[in-house]
Tab-separated table of C-alpha atoms in Angstrom:
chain	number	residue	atom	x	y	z
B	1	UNK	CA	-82.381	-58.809	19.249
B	2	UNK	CA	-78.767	-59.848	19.407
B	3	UNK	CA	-78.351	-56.402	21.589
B	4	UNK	CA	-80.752	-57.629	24.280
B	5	UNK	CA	-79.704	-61.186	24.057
B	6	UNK	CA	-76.010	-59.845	25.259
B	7	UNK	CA	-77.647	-57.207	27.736
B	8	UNK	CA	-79.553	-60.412	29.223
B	9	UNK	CA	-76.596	-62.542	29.030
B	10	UNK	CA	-74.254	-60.091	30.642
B	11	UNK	CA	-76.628	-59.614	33.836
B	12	UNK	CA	-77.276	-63.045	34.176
B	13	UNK	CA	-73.240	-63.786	34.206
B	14	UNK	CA	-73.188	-60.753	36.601
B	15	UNK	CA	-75.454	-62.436	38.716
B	16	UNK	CA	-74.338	-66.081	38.823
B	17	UNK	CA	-70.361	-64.433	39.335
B	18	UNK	CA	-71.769	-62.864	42.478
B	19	UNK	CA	-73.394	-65.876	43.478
B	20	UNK	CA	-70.150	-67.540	43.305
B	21	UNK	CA	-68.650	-65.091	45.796
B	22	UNK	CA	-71.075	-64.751	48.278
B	23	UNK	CA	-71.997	-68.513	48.332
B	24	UNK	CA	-70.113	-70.531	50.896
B	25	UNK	CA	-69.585	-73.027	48.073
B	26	UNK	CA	-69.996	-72.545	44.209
B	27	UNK	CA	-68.778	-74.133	40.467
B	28	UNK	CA	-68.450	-71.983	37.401
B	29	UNK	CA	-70.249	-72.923	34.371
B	30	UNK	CA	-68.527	-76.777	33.257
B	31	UNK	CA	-67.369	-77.191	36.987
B	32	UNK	CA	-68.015	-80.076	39.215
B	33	UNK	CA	-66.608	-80.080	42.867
B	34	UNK	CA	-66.892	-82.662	45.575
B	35	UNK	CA	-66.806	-81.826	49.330
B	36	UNK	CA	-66.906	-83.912	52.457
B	37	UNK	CA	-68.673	-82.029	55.249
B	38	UNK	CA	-67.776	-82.249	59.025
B	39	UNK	CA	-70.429	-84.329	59.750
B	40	UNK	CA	-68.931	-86.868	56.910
B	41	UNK	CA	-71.899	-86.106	54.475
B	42	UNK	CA	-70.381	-86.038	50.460
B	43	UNK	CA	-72.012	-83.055	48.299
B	44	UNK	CA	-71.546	-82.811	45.223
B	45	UNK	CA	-72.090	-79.893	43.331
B	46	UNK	CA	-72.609	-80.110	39.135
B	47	UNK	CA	-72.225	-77.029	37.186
B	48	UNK	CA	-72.922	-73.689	37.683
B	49	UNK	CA	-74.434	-74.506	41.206
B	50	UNK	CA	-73.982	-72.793	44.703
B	51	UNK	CA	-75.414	-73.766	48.000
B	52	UNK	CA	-75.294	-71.959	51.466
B	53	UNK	CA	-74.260	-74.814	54.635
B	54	UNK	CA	-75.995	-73.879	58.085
B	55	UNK	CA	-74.573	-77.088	60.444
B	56	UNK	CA	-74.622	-76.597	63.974
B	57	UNK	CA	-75.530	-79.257	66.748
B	58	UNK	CA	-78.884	-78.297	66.370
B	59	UNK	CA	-79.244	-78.200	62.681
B	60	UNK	CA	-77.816	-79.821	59.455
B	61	UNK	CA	-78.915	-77.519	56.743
B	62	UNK	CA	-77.654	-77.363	52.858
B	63	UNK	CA	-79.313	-74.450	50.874
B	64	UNK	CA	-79.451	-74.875	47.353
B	65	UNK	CA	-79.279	-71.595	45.626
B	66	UNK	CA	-78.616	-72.792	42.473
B	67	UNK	CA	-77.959	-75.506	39.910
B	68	UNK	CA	-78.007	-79.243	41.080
B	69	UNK	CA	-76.484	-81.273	44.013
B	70	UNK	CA	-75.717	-85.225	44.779
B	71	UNK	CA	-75.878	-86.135	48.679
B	72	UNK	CA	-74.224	-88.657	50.025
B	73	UNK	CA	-75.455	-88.839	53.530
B	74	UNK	CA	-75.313	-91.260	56.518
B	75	UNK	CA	-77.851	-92.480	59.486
B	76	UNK	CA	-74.744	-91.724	62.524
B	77	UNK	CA	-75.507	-88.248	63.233
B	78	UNK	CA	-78.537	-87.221	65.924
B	79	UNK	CA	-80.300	-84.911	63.386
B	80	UNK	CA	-81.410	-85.235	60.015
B	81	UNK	CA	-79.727	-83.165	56.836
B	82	UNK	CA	-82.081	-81.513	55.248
B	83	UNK	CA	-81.819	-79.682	51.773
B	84	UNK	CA	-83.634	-76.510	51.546
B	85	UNK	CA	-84.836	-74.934	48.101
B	86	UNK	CA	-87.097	-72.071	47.039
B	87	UNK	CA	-89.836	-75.018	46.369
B	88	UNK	CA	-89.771	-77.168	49.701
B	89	UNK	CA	-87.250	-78.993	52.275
B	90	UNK	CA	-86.073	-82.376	51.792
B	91	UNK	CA	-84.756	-84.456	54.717
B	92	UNK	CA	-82.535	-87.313	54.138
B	93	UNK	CA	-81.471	-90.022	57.082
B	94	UNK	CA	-79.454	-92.392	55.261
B	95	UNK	CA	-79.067	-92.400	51.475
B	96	UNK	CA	-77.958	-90.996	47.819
B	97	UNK	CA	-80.199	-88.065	45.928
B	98	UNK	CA	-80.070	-85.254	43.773
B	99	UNK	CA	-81.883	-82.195	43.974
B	100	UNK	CA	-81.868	-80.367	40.776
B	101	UNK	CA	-83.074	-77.178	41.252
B	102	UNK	CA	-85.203	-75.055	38.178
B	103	UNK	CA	-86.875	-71.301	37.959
B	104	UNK	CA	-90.589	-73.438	38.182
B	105	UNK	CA	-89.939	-76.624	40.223
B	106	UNK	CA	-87.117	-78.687	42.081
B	107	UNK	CA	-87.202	-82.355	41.125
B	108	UNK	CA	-85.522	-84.791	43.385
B	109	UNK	CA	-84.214	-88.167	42.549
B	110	UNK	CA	-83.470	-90.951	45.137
B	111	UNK	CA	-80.199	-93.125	44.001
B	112	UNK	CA	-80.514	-95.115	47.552
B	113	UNK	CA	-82.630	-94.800	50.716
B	114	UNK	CA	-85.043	-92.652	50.979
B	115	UNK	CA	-85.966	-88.902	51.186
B	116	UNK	CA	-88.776	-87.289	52.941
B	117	UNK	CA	-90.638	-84.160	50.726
B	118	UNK	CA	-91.416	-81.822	53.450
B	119	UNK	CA	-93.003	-78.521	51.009
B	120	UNK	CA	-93.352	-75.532	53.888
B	121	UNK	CA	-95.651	-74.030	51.270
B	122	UNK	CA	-97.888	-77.388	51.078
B	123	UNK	CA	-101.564	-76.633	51.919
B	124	UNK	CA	-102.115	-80.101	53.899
B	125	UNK	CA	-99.097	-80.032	55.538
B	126	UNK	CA	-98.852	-83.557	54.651
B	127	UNK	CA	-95.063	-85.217	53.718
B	128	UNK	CA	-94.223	-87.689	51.012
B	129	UNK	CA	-91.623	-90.161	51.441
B	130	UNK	CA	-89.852	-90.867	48.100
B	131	UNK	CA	-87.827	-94.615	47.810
B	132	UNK	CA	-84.959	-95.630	45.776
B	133	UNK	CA	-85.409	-95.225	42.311
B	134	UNK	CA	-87.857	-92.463	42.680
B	135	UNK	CA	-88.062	-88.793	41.074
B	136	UNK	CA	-90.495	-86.165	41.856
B	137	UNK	CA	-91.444	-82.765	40.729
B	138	UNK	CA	-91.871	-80.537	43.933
B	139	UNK	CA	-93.238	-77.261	43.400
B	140	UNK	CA	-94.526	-74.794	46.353
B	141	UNK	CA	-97.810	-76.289	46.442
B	142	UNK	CA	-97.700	-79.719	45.505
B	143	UNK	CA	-95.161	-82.912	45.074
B	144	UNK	CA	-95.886	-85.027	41.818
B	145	UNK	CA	-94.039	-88.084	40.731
B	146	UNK	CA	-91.663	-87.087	37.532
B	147	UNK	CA	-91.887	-88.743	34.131
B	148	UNK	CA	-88.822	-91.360	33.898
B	149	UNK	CA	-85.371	-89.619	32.719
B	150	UNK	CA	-83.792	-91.028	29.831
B	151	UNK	CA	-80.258	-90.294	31.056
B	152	UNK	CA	-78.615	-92.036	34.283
B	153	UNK	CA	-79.115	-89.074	37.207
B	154	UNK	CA	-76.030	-89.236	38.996
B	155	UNK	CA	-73.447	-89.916	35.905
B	156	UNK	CA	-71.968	-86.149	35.689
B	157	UNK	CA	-70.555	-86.691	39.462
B	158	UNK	CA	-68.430	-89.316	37.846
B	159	UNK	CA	-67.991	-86.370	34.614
B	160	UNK	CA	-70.647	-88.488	31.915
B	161	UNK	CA	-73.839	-88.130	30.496
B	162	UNK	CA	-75.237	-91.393	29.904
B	163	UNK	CA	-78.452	-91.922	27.807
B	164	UNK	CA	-80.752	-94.481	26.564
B	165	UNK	CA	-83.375	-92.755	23.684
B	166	UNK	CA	-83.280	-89.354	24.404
B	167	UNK	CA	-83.748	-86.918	21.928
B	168	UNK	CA	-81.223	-84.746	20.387
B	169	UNK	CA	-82.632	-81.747	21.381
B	170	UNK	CA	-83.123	-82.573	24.914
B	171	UNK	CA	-79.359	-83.712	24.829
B	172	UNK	CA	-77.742	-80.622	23.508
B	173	UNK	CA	-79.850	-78.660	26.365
B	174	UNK	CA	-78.271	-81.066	28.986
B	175	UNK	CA	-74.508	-80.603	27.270
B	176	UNK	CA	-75.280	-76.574	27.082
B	177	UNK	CA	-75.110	-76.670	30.712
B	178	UNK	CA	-71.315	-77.412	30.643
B	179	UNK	CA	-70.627	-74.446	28.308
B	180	UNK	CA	-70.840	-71.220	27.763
B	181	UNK	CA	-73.152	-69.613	24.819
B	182	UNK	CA	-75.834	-71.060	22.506
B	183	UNK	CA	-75.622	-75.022	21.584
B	184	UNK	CA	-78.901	-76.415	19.736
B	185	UNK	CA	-80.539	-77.476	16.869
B	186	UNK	CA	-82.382	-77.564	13.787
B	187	UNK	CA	-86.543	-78.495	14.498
B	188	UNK	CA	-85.809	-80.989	11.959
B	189	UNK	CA	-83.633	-82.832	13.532
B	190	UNK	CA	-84.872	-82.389	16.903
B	191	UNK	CA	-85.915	-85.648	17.764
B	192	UNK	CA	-83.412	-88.165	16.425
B	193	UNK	CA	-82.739	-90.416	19.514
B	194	UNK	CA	-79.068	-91.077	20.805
B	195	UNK	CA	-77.567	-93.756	23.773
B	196	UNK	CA	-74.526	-93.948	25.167
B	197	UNK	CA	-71.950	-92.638	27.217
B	198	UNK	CA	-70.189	-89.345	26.659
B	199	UNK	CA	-67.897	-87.544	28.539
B	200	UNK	CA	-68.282	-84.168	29.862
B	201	UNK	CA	-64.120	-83.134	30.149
B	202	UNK	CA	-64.626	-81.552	26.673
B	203	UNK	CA	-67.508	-80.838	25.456
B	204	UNK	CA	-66.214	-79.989	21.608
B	205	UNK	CA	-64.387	-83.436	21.244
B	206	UNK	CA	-68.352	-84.785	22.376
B	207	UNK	CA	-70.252	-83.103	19.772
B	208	UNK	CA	-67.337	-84.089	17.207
B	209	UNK	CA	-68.294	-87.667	17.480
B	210	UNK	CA	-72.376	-87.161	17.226
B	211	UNK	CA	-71.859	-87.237	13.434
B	212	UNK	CA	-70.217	-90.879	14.118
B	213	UNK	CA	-74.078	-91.888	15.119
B	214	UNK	CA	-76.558	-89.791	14.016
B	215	UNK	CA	-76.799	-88.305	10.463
B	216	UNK	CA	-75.782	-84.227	11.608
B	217	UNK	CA	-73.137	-81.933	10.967
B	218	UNK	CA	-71.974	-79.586	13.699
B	219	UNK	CA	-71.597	-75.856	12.713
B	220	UNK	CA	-69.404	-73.572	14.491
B	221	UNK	CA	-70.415	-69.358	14.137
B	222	UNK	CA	-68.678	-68.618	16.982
B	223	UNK	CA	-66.335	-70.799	19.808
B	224	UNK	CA	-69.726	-69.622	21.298
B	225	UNK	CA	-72.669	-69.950	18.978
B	226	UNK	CA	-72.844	-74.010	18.093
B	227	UNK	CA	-75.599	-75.579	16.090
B	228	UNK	CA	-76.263	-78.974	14.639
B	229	UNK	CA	-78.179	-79.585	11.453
B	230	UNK	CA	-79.527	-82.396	9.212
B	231	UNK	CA	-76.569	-84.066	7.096
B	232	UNK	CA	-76.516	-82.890	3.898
């Protein structure tokens, strides 16, 4: 088991590192870069992310290959931007949104203005028009609204994770993403609840305070194999 867990590991690191190269813009795993495009759009890009940028006069097109974005867009320019994943195109005219991009569904999140759902895969052809405030789930053949998130969406642009009630396990998940190897949790702890604001810089000094709020102890295998478990 731990032989295929490294094979799968390994190719997956293979693929993401070519990703990075061949990807007009990329961050490594616990990376966040900011951009301001010709056109005086802001993208953001969180970790491990890479998008492909296709602007022209005719066109103003950001392909998300991977990982998760935060637009920053304006109403000046004569076309709309639109934001292309495997699961459907998103246009935005004037506004702030994330598109978060996963192997089943892309959920978007509108910060201000609003974003228009258009799914190339949709049946109906039909469009939804998501406000401020807004998440969906948009998957090739349909666009649902998303259960609310229990953690602010656009915090890691500013390097935090802020959360009100989420669960421990759900949290680690979220910090995982900044790190390299296994981070998680006994099922017994699992669902304690935590709030606040941590800071994503260094992800070891944030799981040395959790035992400051929650009754856990953090165990260390490996610099890469982390686990937390019930107090004893």
């Amino acid at each position: 088991g731990v032989l295929l867990a490294g094979s799968a590991a390994w190719m997956s690191r293979d693929i993401t590192g070519w990703q990075r190269w061949t990807s007009d813009l990329a961050t490594a795993i616990g990376e966040r870069r900011s951009i301001q495009l010709p056109d005086g759009t802001r993208l953001q890009l969180n970790t491990d992310s890479a998008v492909d940028l296709d602007f022209s006069p005719q066109q103003r097109l950001i392909r998300l290959v991977r990982g998760e974005i935060l637009v920053n867009c304006g109403a000046t320019a004569s076309v709309p931007l639109l934001v292309e994943t495997r699961h459907g195109l998103f246009e935005g005219i004037d506004g702030r949104f994330a598109v978060r991009q996963a192997s089943d569904c892309t959920r978007l999140s509108v910060v201000n203005g609003n974003v228009t759902i258009r799914s190339p895969h949709q049946a109906d052809g039909l469009s939804t028009r998501v406000q401020a405030g807004e998440s969906y789930l948009v998957r090739q053949t349909e666009a649902i609204p998303a259960p609310p998130m229990n953690m602010d969406v656009g915090a890691w642009a500013d390097g935090l994770i802020v959360t009100r009630g989420m669960r421990l396990a759900d949290f680690l998940e979220e910090v995982g993403r900044y790190r390299h190897g296994y981070l998680g949790c006994s099922t017994e702890i699992a669902d304690l609840r935590l709030s606040g604001v941590f800071r994503l810089e260094d992800t070891d000094k944030l799981l040395a305070i959790l035992p400051q709020t929650l009754p856990v102890q953090v165990r260390y295998r490996t610099r890469w194999w982390v686990s937390l478990e019930r107090l004893a």
